[in-house]
Amino acid sequence: MLTSLAYIFLLGLLLGFIAEKLKLPRLIGMILAGIILGPYTFKFLDSSILNISSNLRQIALVIILTRAGLSLNIGDLKKVGRPAILMCFVPACLEILGTILIAPKLFGVTILEAAIMGSVLAAVSPAIIVPRMIQLIEGGYGTKNSIPQMILAGASVDDVFVVVLFTAFTGLASSGEISALSFLQIPISIILGVVVGIVVGIALVKFFKACQIRDTVKVLIILSVSFLLLECETLLKGIVPISALLAIMSMGVTIKQIHGVLATSIADQYNKLWVAAEIILFVLVGATVNLSYVAKAGLIAAIVVIGAMAFRMVGVYLCMLGTTLNKKERFFCMLAYTPKATVQAAIGGMPLAMGLACGDKVLMLAVMSILITAPFGAICIDRNYKTLLKE
């Protein structure tokens, strides 16, 4: 395992550095490192690392979502209002609709199978979007109209919404039945996640005020509480739906609102953790990419992914109607809401493992969506925010 970690960090750093020199986002180099090291190419990664790959990716997500919460000002988010709420589900719904319209004609699948494909494609990647929106907030780009805050919040809830839909669609494909309770889980998991995050955040602030401890110890405590929240979500699955990742982000927001100085100092520590977490996350995402599936998928899968992405961008545009955002700002929002990676890597293979007829096609699309949208979205954000957003 230690040797595999060394490969991950060294090759991830090297190819990330080369990508930067080529004026590309670091994550492209890191994903390429994962493809090279992964089990489908040169097989440098030990099975012990691959077996806990999903857990390691989840830890990285915890780090960046906590960091996002520590930088998100509720006052700024309130300025946005309606568009922020619409961003949580409208673009995803449009992308699923686009897949339902396109996939049956190109892949010969049923509408339900196309809906499963769409629910896999529709989850935006917080791991790509969140650190970039934090950078924009800190640099003051688009903050006058709270654009990064809106995208950041929308991307966090978008995943909850899409994963519940994916569960409902795959359940229908397996058993032929779908329950209204499946869709009721969406608002319940979101509301409970926010409420639990607020309560935990208040408790942590009170504890930190009562106990004089170092910032590094505070970070360890917050991380441990975050991991416990993830475990609670697992234990309560099938009983009470709750979004642990949303709770973790809400916890960070609460700390920011109550104790801004504490939030700033902890955020600095999380920035340091993200240096390592980012490498682990994107290298392991790259390790899930099976190039043989890409070869099989070919042009048809690329058309479906790009077509569905176009529907998503239309959905984002619809969310912006009636706002004071200018054309450049709206176009930036459309571009910034396109990257996919982490959720596709996590759930792309589940339909195949469940024995669904469309399983191999879903996996093809998941892999293709990572290879197309992750670089596209990251490049569009990194290269255009200075020209499209006001400082």
Short mmCIF file of C-alpha atoms in Angstrom, two decimals, residues 101-344:
data_model
loop_
_atom_site.label_atom_id
_atom_site.label_comp_id
_atom_site.label_asym_id
_atom_site.label_seq_id
_atom_site.Cartn_x
_atom_site.Cartn_y
_atom_site.Cartn_z
CA LEU A 101 -34.40 11.73 -25.79
CA ILE A 102 -30.97 10.85 -27.23
CA ALA A 103 -29.88 7.48 -25.78
CA PRO A 104 -32.77 5.22 -26.98
CA LYS A 105 -32.15 6.24 -30.60
CA LEU A 106 -28.37 5.75 -30.46
CA PHE A 107 -28.04 2.84 -28.01
CA GLY A 108 -31.37 1.08 -28.59
CA VAL A 109 -32.21 1.14 -24.87
CA THR A 110 -35.59 1.59 -23.19
CA ILE A 111 -36.74 4.89 -21.69
CA LEU A 112 -36.12 3.55 -18.15
CA GLU A 113 -32.60 2.44 -19.08
CA ALA A 114 -31.98 5.86 -20.61
CA ALA A 115 -33.22 7.45 -17.37
CA ILE A 116 -30.66 5.39 -15.43
CA MET A 117 -27.95 6.58 -17.82
CA GLY A 118 -29.13 10.16 -17.40
CA SER A 119 -29.10 9.94 -13.60
CA VAL A 120 -25.47 8.78 -13.73
CA LEU A 121 -24.47 11.55 -16.14
CA ALA A 122 -26.42 14.30 -14.35
CA ALA A 123 -24.39 14.49 -11.13
CA VAL A 124 -22.01 17.45 -11.28
CA SER A 125 -18.59 17.10 -9.61
CA PRO A 126 -18.12 19.04 -6.34
CA ALA A 127 -14.46 18.00 -6.33
CA ILE A 128 -13.84 20.02 -9.51
CA ILE A 129 -16.27 22.87 -8.94
CA VAL A 130 -15.88 23.59 -5.21
CA PRO A 131 -12.13 24.42 -5.06
CA ARG A 132 -12.50 26.67 -8.08
CA MET A 133 -15.48 28.53 -6.62
CA ILE A 134 -13.53 28.99 -3.37
CA GLN A 135 -10.70 30.49 -5.42
CA LEU A 136 -13.14 32.89 -7.09
CA ILE A 137 -14.65 33.92 -3.75
CA GLU A 138 -11.20 34.62 -2.32
CA GLY A 139 -10.20 36.53 -5.47
CA GLY A 140 -13.43 38.53 -5.51
CA TYR A 141 -14.52 37.36 -8.98
CA GLY A 142 -18.29 37.30 -9.47
CA THR A 143 -18.93 37.88 -5.77
CA LYS A 144 -20.92 41.07 -6.37
CA ASN A 145 -23.75 38.91 -7.75
CA SER A 146 -22.79 35.91 -5.54
CA ILE A 147 -22.12 33.74 -8.61
CA PRO A 148 -19.51 31.39 -7.08
CA GLN A 149 -21.61 31.00 -3.93
CA MET A 150 -24.65 30.06 -6.02
CA ILE A 151 -22.74 27.48 -8.08
CA LEU A 152 -21.04 26.09 -4.98
CA ALA A 153 -24.31 25.57 -3.10
CA GLY A 154 -26.14 24.22 -6.15
CA ALA A 155 -23.44 21.65 -6.90
CA SER A 156 -23.64 20.29 -3.36
CA VAL A 157 -27.42 19.71 -3.42
CA ASP A 158 -27.44 18.59 -7.07
CA ASP A 159 -25.62 15.38 -6.13
CA VAL A 160 -28.11 14.48 -3.41
CA PHE A 161 -31.01 14.99 -5.81
CA VAL A 162 -29.43 12.94 -8.61
CA VAL A 163 -28.24 10.02 -6.45
CA VAL A 164 -31.76 9.58 -5.04
CA LEU A 165 -33.17 9.55 -8.58
CA PHE A 166 -30.52 7.00 -9.60
CA THR A 167 -31.53 4.77 -6.67
CA ALA A 168 -35.21 5.04 -7.61
CA PHE A 169 -34.61 4.26 -11.31
CA THR A 170 -32.33 1.28 -10.64
CA GLY A 171 -34.82 -0.01 -8.06
CA LEU A 172 -37.58 0.18 -10.65
CA ALA A 173 -35.43 -1.63 -13.22
CA SER A 174 -34.62 -4.41 -10.71
CA SER A 175 -38.02 -4.99 -9.12
CA GLY A 176 -40.45 -3.33 -11.50
CA GLU A 177 -41.75 -1.20 -8.65
CA ILE A 178 -41.08 2.36 -7.61
CA SER A 179 -42.28 3.95 -4.39
CA ALA A 180 -43.35 7.52 -3.83
CA LEU A 181 -41.21 7.33 -0.69
CA SER A 182 -38.15 7.15 -2.94
CA PHE A 183 -38.80 10.67 -4.18
CA LEU A 184 -39.81 11.87 -0.71
CA GLN A 185 -36.28 11.03 0.38
CA ILE A 186 -34.94 13.97 -1.64
CA PRO A 187 -36.34 16.83 0.47
CA ILE A 188 -36.02 14.84 3.71
CA SER A 189 -32.32 14.04 3.17
CA ILE A 190 -31.58 17.65 2.22
CA ILE A 191 -33.47 19.19 5.16
CA LEU A 192 -32.10 16.71 7.71
CA GLY A 193 -28.59 17.17 6.35
CA VAL A 194 -28.78 20.95 6.78
CA VAL A 195 -30.39 20.75 10.25
CA VAL A 196 -27.90 18.21 11.58
CA GLY A 197 -25.00 20.23 10.14
CA ILE A 198 -26.23 23.40 11.86
CA VAL A 199 -26.66 21.64 15.23
CA VAL A 200 -23.22 20.02 15.03
CA GLY A 201 -21.63 23.31 13.91
CA ILE A 202 -23.12 25.20 16.89
CA ALA A 203 -21.95 22.47 19.28
CA LEU A 204 -18.41 22.55 17.88
CA VAL A 205 -18.13 26.34 18.15
CA LYS A 206 -19.25 26.21 21.79
CA PHE A 207 -16.76 23.43 22.50
CA PHE A 208 -13.87 25.26 20.84
CA LYS A 209 -14.68 28.45 22.76
CA ALA A 210 -14.70 26.53 26.05
CA CYS A 211 -11.48 24.60 25.32
CA GLN A 212 -8.31 26.36 24.23
CA ILE A 213 -6.78 23.92 21.77
CA ARG A 214 -4.57 24.22 18.69
CA ASP A 215 -6.08 24.66 15.24
CA THR A 216 -4.60 21.34 14.07
CA VAL A 217 -6.43 19.55 16.90
CA LYS A 218 -9.65 21.38 15.97
CA VAL A 219 -9.25 20.14 12.40
CA LEU A 220 -8.78 16.57 13.62
CA ILE A 221 -11.95 16.87 15.71
CA ILE A 222 -13.95 18.31 12.79
CA LEU A 223 -12.67 15.58 10.46
CA SER A 224 -13.58 12.89 12.99
CA VAL A 225 -17.08 14.33 13.42
CA SER A 226 -17.43 14.41 9.61
CA PHE A 227 -16.50 10.74 9.35
CA LEU A 228 -19.06 9.92 12.05
CA LEU A 229 -21.72 11.79 10.07
CA LEU A 230 -20.90 9.64 7.03
CA GLU A 231 -21.22 6.52 9.17
CA CYS A 232 -24.58 7.74 10.51
CA GLU A 233 -25.84 8.11 6.94
CA THR A 234 -24.83 4.50 6.25
CA LEU A 235 -26.39 3.18 9.45
CA LEU A 236 -29.65 5.08 8.88
CA LYS A 237 -29.95 4.05 5.23
CA GLY A 238 -33.40 2.57 4.65
CA ILE A 239 -34.65 4.10 7.92
CA VAL A 240 -34.13 7.86 7.77
CA PRO A 241 -32.58 9.48 4.68
CA ILE A 242 -29.92 12.06 5.46
CA SER A 243 -27.23 13.65 3.30
CA ALA A 244 -24.02 13.48 5.32
CA LEU A 245 -22.03 15.51 2.79
CA LEU A 246 -24.62 18.28 2.96
CA ALA A 247 -24.48 18.09 6.77
CA ILE A 248 -20.70 18.45 6.63
CA MET A 249 -20.91 21.50 4.40
CA SER A 250 -23.66 23.03 6.58
CA MET A 251 -21.47 22.46 9.62
CA GLY A 252 -18.74 24.52 7.97
CA VAL A 253 -21.22 27.27 7.03
CA THR A 254 -22.47 27.42 10.63
CA ILE A 255 -18.95 27.77 12.01
CA LYS A 256 -18.35 30.58 9.50
CA GLN A 257 -21.54 32.40 10.52
CA ILE A 258 -21.00 32.13 14.28
CA HIS A 259 -17.22 32.49 14.54
CA GLY A 260 -15.64 33.99 11.42
CA VAL A 261 -12.12 34.17 12.89
CA LEU A 262 -12.19 30.49 13.83
CA ALA A 263 -13.50 29.59 10.35
CA THR A 264 -10.64 31.47 8.67
CA SER A 265 -7.94 29.77 10.74
CA ILE A 266 -9.44 26.30 10.22
CA ALA A 267 -9.88 26.97 6.50
CA ASP A 268 -6.13 27.58 6.21
CA GLN A 269 -5.49 24.14 7.69
CA TYR A 270 -7.97 22.55 5.28
CA ASN A 271 -6.22 24.24 2.36
CA LYS A 272 -3.06 22.37 3.35
CA LEU A 273 -4.94 19.07 3.62
CA TRP A 274 -6.42 19.59 0.15
CA VAL A 275 -2.93 19.58 -1.42
CA ALA A 276 -2.65 15.85 -0.69
CA ALA A 277 -6.36 15.05 -0.88
CA GLU A 278 -6.67 16.50 -4.40
CA ILE A 279 -3.93 14.21 -5.70
CA ILE A 280 -5.45 11.11 -4.10
CA LEU A 281 -8.94 11.98 -5.33
CA PHE A 282 -8.19 12.58 -9.00
CA VAL A 283 -5.54 9.89 -9.38
CA LEU A 284 -8.00 7.35 -7.97
CA VAL A 285 -10.76 8.70 -10.21
CA GLY A 286 -8.39 8.14 -13.13
CA ALA A 287 -7.74 4.61 -11.88
CA THR A 288 -11.44 3.78 -12.37
CA VAL A 289 -11.22 4.60 -16.09
CA ASN A 290 -11.19 1.47 -18.24
CA LEU A 291 -9.90 2.48 -21.66
CA SER A 292 -11.36 -0.66 -23.23
CA TYR A 293 -14.81 0.67 -22.39
CA VAL A 294 -13.88 3.98 -24.00
CA ALA A 295 -12.83 2.12 -27.14
CA LYS A 296 -16.10 0.17 -27.18
CA ALA A 297 -18.18 3.26 -26.48
CA GLY A 298 -16.63 5.30 -29.25
CA LEU A 299 -18.36 8.15 -30.99
CA ILE A 300 -21.91 7.19 -29.99
CA ALA A 301 -21.19 7.51 -26.26
CA ALA A 302 -19.41 10.82 -26.84
CA ILE A 303 -22.47 12.15 -28.69
CA VAL A 304 -24.77 11.13 -25.83
CA VAL A 305 -22.50 12.76 -23.22
CA ILE A 306 -22.12 15.99 -25.21
CA GLY A 307 -25.82 16.10 -26.08
CA ALA A 308 -26.83 15.59 -22.45
CA MET A 309 -24.34 18.27 -21.39
CA ALA A 310 -25.94 20.71 -23.84
CA PHE A 311 -29.33 20.07 -22.18
CA ARG A 312 -27.69 20.74 -18.78
CA MET A 313 -26.36 24.08 -20.02
CA VAL A 314 -29.86 25.01 -21.22
CA GLY A 315 -31.13 24.14 -17.75
CA VAL A 316 -28.59 26.46 -16.15
CA TYR A 317 -29.62 29.23 -18.55
CA LEU A 318 -33.26 28.78 -17.56
CA CYS A 319 -32.27 29.14 -13.89
CA MET A 320 -30.69 32.51 -14.70
CA LEU A 321 -33.84 33.98 -16.31
CA GLY A 322 -35.14 37.00 -14.44
CA THR A 323 -31.81 37.69 -12.73
CA THR A 324 -29.57 40.76 -13.05
CA LEU A 325 -26.69 38.68 -14.41
CA ASN A 326 -25.33 39.83 -17.77
CA LYS A 327 -24.69 37.54 -20.75
CA LYS A 328 -21.07 36.87 -19.84
CA GLU A 329 -21.95 35.90 -16.28
CA ARG A 330 -24.74 33.61 -17.44
CA PHE A 331 -22.41 31.96 -19.93
CA PHE A 332 -19.85 31.41 -17.18
CA CYS A 333 -22.49 29.69 -15.02
CA MET A 334 -23.39 27.41 -17.93
CA LEU A 335 -19.75 26.41 -18.42
CA ALA A 336 -18.96 26.06 -14.73
CA TYR A 337 -21.80 23.58 -14.15
CA THR A 338 -20.58 20.98 -16.65
CA PRO A 339 -17.71 18.95 -15.06
CA LYS A 340 -18.35 15.37 -13.90
CA ALA A 341 -15.98 12.96 -12.18
CA THR A 342 -16.45 11.75 -8.63
CA VAL A 343 -20.07 10.58 -8.62
CA GLN A 344 -19.67 8.90 -12.02
#
